[in-house]
mmCIF file of C-alpha atoms in Angstrom:
data_model
loop_
_atom_site.group_PDB
_atom_site.id
_atom_site.type_symbol
_atom_site.label_atom_id
_atom_site.label_comp_id
_atom_site.label_asym_id
_atom_site.label_seq_id
_atom_site.Cartn_x
_atom_site.Cartn_y
_atom_site.Cartn_z
ATOM 1 C CA MET A 184 -16.458 -4.923 -9.466
ATOM 2 C CA ARG A 185 -16.612 -8.715 -9.556
ATOM 3 C CA PHE A 186 -15.814 -10.994 -6.646
ATOM 4 C CA LYS A 187 -14.107 -14.355 -6.714
ATOM 5 C CA GLU A 188 -15.237 -17.183 -4.490
ATOM 6 C CA ASP A 189 -12.650 -16.219 -1.859
ATOM 7 C CA GLY A 190 -14.160 -12.728 -1.625
ATOM 8 C CA VAL A 191 -11.153 -10.930 -3.117
ATOM 9 C CA ALA A 192 -12.145 -8.150 -5.438
ATOM 10 C CA GLN A 193 -11.069 -8.560 -9.029
ATOM 11 C CA LEU A 194 -10.212 -5.158 -10.388
ATOM 12 C CA ASP A 195 -10.462 -3.689 -13.848
ATOM 13 C CA PHE A 196 -6.793 -3.901 -14.738
ATOM 14 C CA THR A 197 -7.407 -1.725 -17.803
ATOM 15 C CA ASP A 198 -8.362 1.209 -15.542
ATOM 16 C CA ALA A 199 -5.882 4.025 -16.265
ATOM 17 C CA LYS A 200 -5.840 5.247 -12.641
ATOM 18 C CA LEU A 201 -4.943 1.759 -11.396
ATOM 19 C CA THR A 202 -2.232 1.153 -14.005
ATOM 20 C CA ARG A 203 -0.706 4.607 -13.343
ATOM 21 C CA GLN A 204 -0.558 3.914 -9.594
ATOM 22 C CA VAL A 205 1.107 0.551 -10.139
ATOM 23 C CA GLN A 206 3.649 2.123 -12.499
ATOM 24 C CA LEU A 207 4.332 4.847 -9.932
ATOM 25 C CA ILE A 208 4.871 2.249 -7.186
ATOM 26 C CA LEU A 209 7.208 0.141 -9.329
ATOM 27 C CA ARG A 210 9.220 3.123 -10.604
ATOM 28 C CA CYS A 211 9.576 4.817 -7.207
ATOM 29 C CA PHE A 212 10.547 1.590 -5.439
ATOM 30 C CA GLU A 213 13.353 1.034 -7.933
ATOM 31 C CA ARG A 214 14.462 4.666 -7.708
ATOM 32 C CA SER A 215 14.342 4.770 -3.892
ATOM 33 C CA VAL A 216 15.662 1.335 -3.037
ATOM 34 C CA GLY A 217 17.962 0.753 -6.007
ATOM 35 C CA LYS A 218 16.489 -2.533 -7.172
ATOM 36 C CA LYS A 219 13.401 -3.785 -8.942
ATOM 37 C CA MET A 220 10.454 -4.653 -6.734
ATOM 38 C CA PHE A 221 9.872 -7.820 -8.769
ATOM 39 C CA PRO A 222 13.026 -8.916 -10.571
ATOM 40 C CA ASP A 223 11.106 -12.023 -11.695
ATOM 41 C CA MET A 224 8.354 -10.025 -13.448
ATOM 42 C CA PRO A 225 8.523 -11.034 -17.109
ATOM 43 C CA ALA A 226 9.771 -8.335 -19.477
ATOM 44 C CA GLY A 227 7.400 -6.988 -22.090
ATOM 45 C CA LEU A 228 4.211 -7.147 -20.020
ATOM 46 C CA SER A 229 1.552 -4.575 -20.907
ATOM 47 C CA LEU A 230 0.538 -2.028 -18.259
ATOM 48 C CA GLU A 231 -2.574 -4.097 -17.548
ATOM 49 C CA GLN A 232 -0.522 -7.283 -17.156
ATOM 50 C CA GLN A 233 1.885 -5.495 -14.810
ATOM 51 C CA ALA A 234 -1.046 -4.232 -12.713
ATOM 52 C CA ARG A 235 -2.418 -7.781 -12.495
ATOM 53 C CA PHE A 236 1.038 -9.154 -11.585
ATOM 54 C CA VAL A 237 1.461 -6.651 -8.728
ATOM 55 C CA PHE A 238 -2.099 -7.130 -7.495
ATOM 56 C CA LEU A 239 -1.682 -10.911 -7.342
ATOM 57 C CA ALA A 240 1.866 -10.844 -5.898
ATOM 58 C CA ASP A 241 2.478 -12.356 -2.475
ATOM 59 C CA PRO A 242 4.140 -9.432 -0.679
ATOM 60 C CA PHE A 243 1.806 -7.000 1.038
ATOM 61 C CA ILE A 244 1.749 -3.771 -1.023
ATOM 62 C CA ALA A 245 -0.294 -0.670 -0.240
ATOM 63 C CA SER A 246 -0.047 3.053 -0.914
ATOM 64 C CA HIS A 247 -1.630 6.262 0.268
ATOM 65 C CA ASP A 248 -1.672 9.906 -0.759
ATOM 66 C CA ARG A 249 -2.568 13.142 0.998
ATOM 67 C CA VAL A 250 -6.146 14.236 0.257
ATOM 68 C CA GLN A 251 -8.782 16.537 1.702
ATOM 69 C CA LEU A 252 -11.387 14.616 3.694
ATOM 70 C CA ASP A 253 -15.078 15.503 3.510
ATOM 71 C CA ASP A 254 -14.692 17.676 6.617
ATOM 72 C CA GLY A 255 -11.874 19.632 4.918
ATOM 73 C CA THR A 256 -8.990 18.236 6.963
ATOM 74 C CA PRO A 257 -6.017 16.740 5.119
ATOM 75 C CA ASP A 258 -5.141 13.102 5.714
ATOM 76 C CA ASN A 259 -3.343 10.212 4.044
ATOM 77 C CA VAL A 260 -5.927 7.966 2.384
ATOM 78 C CA TYR A 261 -5.159 4.585 0.875
ATOM 79 C CA ASN A 262 -5.291 4.551 -2.927
ATOM 80 C CA PHE A 263 -3.894 1.085 -3.689
ATOM 81 C CA ALA A 264 -3.714 -2.348 -2.103
ATOM 82 C CA ASN A 265 -2.867 -5.649 -3.650
ATOM 83 C CA ARG A 266 -4.686 -8.871 -2.850
ATOM 84 C CA SER A 267 -2.355 -9.702 0.048
ATOM 85 C CA ALA A 268 -2.985 -6.330 1.709
ATOM 86 C CA LEU A 269 -6.748 -6.599 1.227
ATOM 87 C CA GLN A 270 -6.749 -10.083 2.724
ATOM 88 C CA PHE A 271 -4.663 -9.112 5.754
ATOM 89 C CA PHE A 272 -6.750 -5.982 6.371
ATOM 90 C CA GLU A 273 -9.912 -8.073 5.812
ATOM 91 C CA VAL A 274 -11.456 -5.486 3.560
ATOM 92 C CA ASP A 275 -12.603 -4.990 -0.019
ATOM 93 C CA TRP A 276 -11.030 -2.564 -2.512
ATOM 94 C CA GLU A 277 -13.892 -0.040 -2.385
ATOM 95 C CA THR A 278 -13.748 0.301 1.392
ATOM 96 C CA PHE A 279 -9.954 0.226 1.613
ATOM 97 C CA THR A 280 -9.399 2.987 -0.927
ATOM 98 C CA LYS A 281 -11.587 5.379 1.094
ATOM 99 C CA ARG A 282 -9.846 4.617 4.388
ATOM 100 C CA PRO A 283 -7.360 6.987 6.046
ATOM 101 C CA SER A 284 -4.117 5.077 6.541
ATOM 102 C CA SER A 285 -3.947 6.350 10.120
ATOM 103 C CA THR A 286 -6.865 4.036 10.948
ATOM 104 C CA SER A 287 -4.647 0.979 10.483
ATOM 105 C CA THR A 288 -2.999 1.719 13.828
ATOM 106 C CA THR A 289 -4.475 2.664 17.194
ATOM 107 C CA ALA A 290 -5.492 6.189 18.099
ATOM 108 C CA ASP A 291 -2.915 5.988 20.905
ATOM 109 C CA ASN A 292 -0.694 9.055 20.646
ATOM 110 C CA ASP A 293 2.539 7.053 20.999
ATOM 111 C CA PHE A 294 1.627 4.818 18.036
ATOM 112 C CA GLN A 295 0.584 7.813 15.935
ATOM 113 C CA ARG A 296 3.813 9.678 16.784
ATOM 114 C CA GLU A 297 5.851 6.605 15.843
ATOM 115 C CA ARG A 298 3.905 6.259 12.585
ATOM 116 C CA ASN A 299 4.306 9.943 11.735
ATOM 117 C CA ALA A 300 8.055 9.807 12.472
ATOM 118 C CA LEU A 301 8.414 6.836 10.108
ATOM 119 C CA LEU A 302 6.462 8.622 7.362
ATOM 120 C CA SER A 303 8.682 11.684 7.811
ATOM 121 C CA GLU A 304 11.851 9.589 7.707
ATOM 122 C CA ALA A 305 10.773 7.902 4.464
ATOM 123 C CA HIS A 306 9.863 11.286 2.981
ATOM 124 C CA ALA A 307 13.257 12.768 3.887
ATOM 125 C CA LYS A 308 15.401 9.775 2.878
ATOM 126 C CA GLY A 309 13.278 8.313 0.075
ATOM 127 C CA HIS A 310 12.636 5.110 2.002
ATOM 128 C CA ALA A 311 12.785 3.607 5.491
ATOM 129 C CA VAL A 312 12.801 0.110 6.950
ATOM 130 C CA TYR A 313 9.436 -0.607 8.483
ATOM 131 C CA SER A 314 8.402 -2.937 11.271
ATOM 132 C CA GLY A 315 5.323 -2.454 13.384
ATOM 133 C CA ILE A 316 1.814 -3.405 14.369
ATOM 134 C CA ARG A 317 -1.221 -2.564 12.278
ATOM 135 C CA TYR A 318 -4.853 -3.558 12.711
ATOM 136 C CA SER A 319 -7.264 -5.171 10.280
ATOM 137 C CA THR A 320 -10.736 -3.709 9.869
ATOM 138 C CA THR A 321 -12.011 -6.384 12.268
ATOM 139 C CA GLY A 322 -9.420 -5.459 14.909
ATOM 140 C CA LYS A 323 -6.929 -8.286 14.410
ATOM 141 C CA LYS A 324 -3.315 -7.323 15.168
ATOM 142 C CA ILE A 325 -0.925 -7.689 12.245
ATOM 143 C CA GLN A 326 2.815 -7.843 13.000
ATOM 144 C CA MET A 327 4.790 -6.499 10.045
ATOM 145 C CA THR A 328 8.572 -6.851 9.906
ATOM 146 C CA ASP A 329 11.332 -5.999 7.444
ATOM 147 C CA GLY A 330 9.069 -3.858 5.296
ATOM 148 C CA ILE A 331 10.165 -0.996 3.090
ATOM 149 C CA LEU A 332 8.232 2.264 3.238
ATOM 150 C CA PHE A 333 9.086 4.497 0.297
ATOM 151 C CA THR A 334 8.016 7.869 -1.023
ATOM 152 C CA LEU A 335 6.221 8.311 -4.342
ATOM 153 C CA PHE A 336 7.042 11.186 -6.682
ATOM 154 C CA ASP A 337 5.462 11.733 -10.084
ATOM 155 C CA ASP A 338 7.476 12.306 -13.280
ATOM 156 C CA ARG A 339 7.843 16.005 -12.436
ATOM 157 C CA GLY A 340 9.208 15.262 -8.957
ATOM 158 C CA VAL A 341 5.978 16.245 -7.189
ATOM 159 C CA TYR A 342 5.141 14.316 -4.008
ATOM 160 C CA ALA A 343 2.509 11.676 -4.782
ATOM 161 C CA GLY A 344 2.225 9.760 -1.495
ATOM 162 C CA GLN A 345 3.982 6.785 0.010
ATOM 163 C CA ALA A 346 3.860 3.025 -0.415
ATOM 164 C CA VAL A 347 4.944 0.018 1.577
ATOM 165 C CA LEU A 348 6.093 -3.454 0.640
ATOM 166 C CA VAL A 349 6.096 -6.052 3.446
ATOM 167 C CA GLU A 350 7.098 -9.657 2.933
ATOM 168 C CA ASN A 351 6.966 -10.798 6.578
ATOM 169 C CA LEU A 352 3.663 -10.379 8.343
ATOM 170 C CA GLU A 353 1.373 -12.416 10.536
ATOM 171 C CA TYR A 354 -1.617 -12.086 12.801
ATOM 172 C CA ILE A 355 -0.661 -11.997 16.490
ATOM 173 C CA GLU A 356 -2.591 -12.149 19.767
#
């Protein structure tokens, strides 16, 4: 892992796991929402070029999948974030992709219930409009509005997590 001057991790865009996740995000967004995530993405890009395009894109994009934690409990853990998401969460790729997505909100039961209801809605309908508050790793509040939370399914139709695209977000007091 190399780091640019601004501290943003530069990933190995030839990594098969990374390119597969980006392809899954792009394909499932189009299937769920009915439009391309990036209609301006040039045609004919290689998988590596598409991964780079998505990573460097302005909208906040992140995904998680259900995994077994070290203590044996299941949880949704982040498995992708683009540069915008890493910057807003104030975290590097290595740390982010080990982080349960539930940690981006408070432990308050009302917030967790709201989050779980949204995840369930997106799972049932394929996608859901998302607005809410999340927290960076340093505790800053992030207001997200007009986002799209969508469910990821692999080529066989097996659940493969969820992803979110948010174009309107800002730090708030």
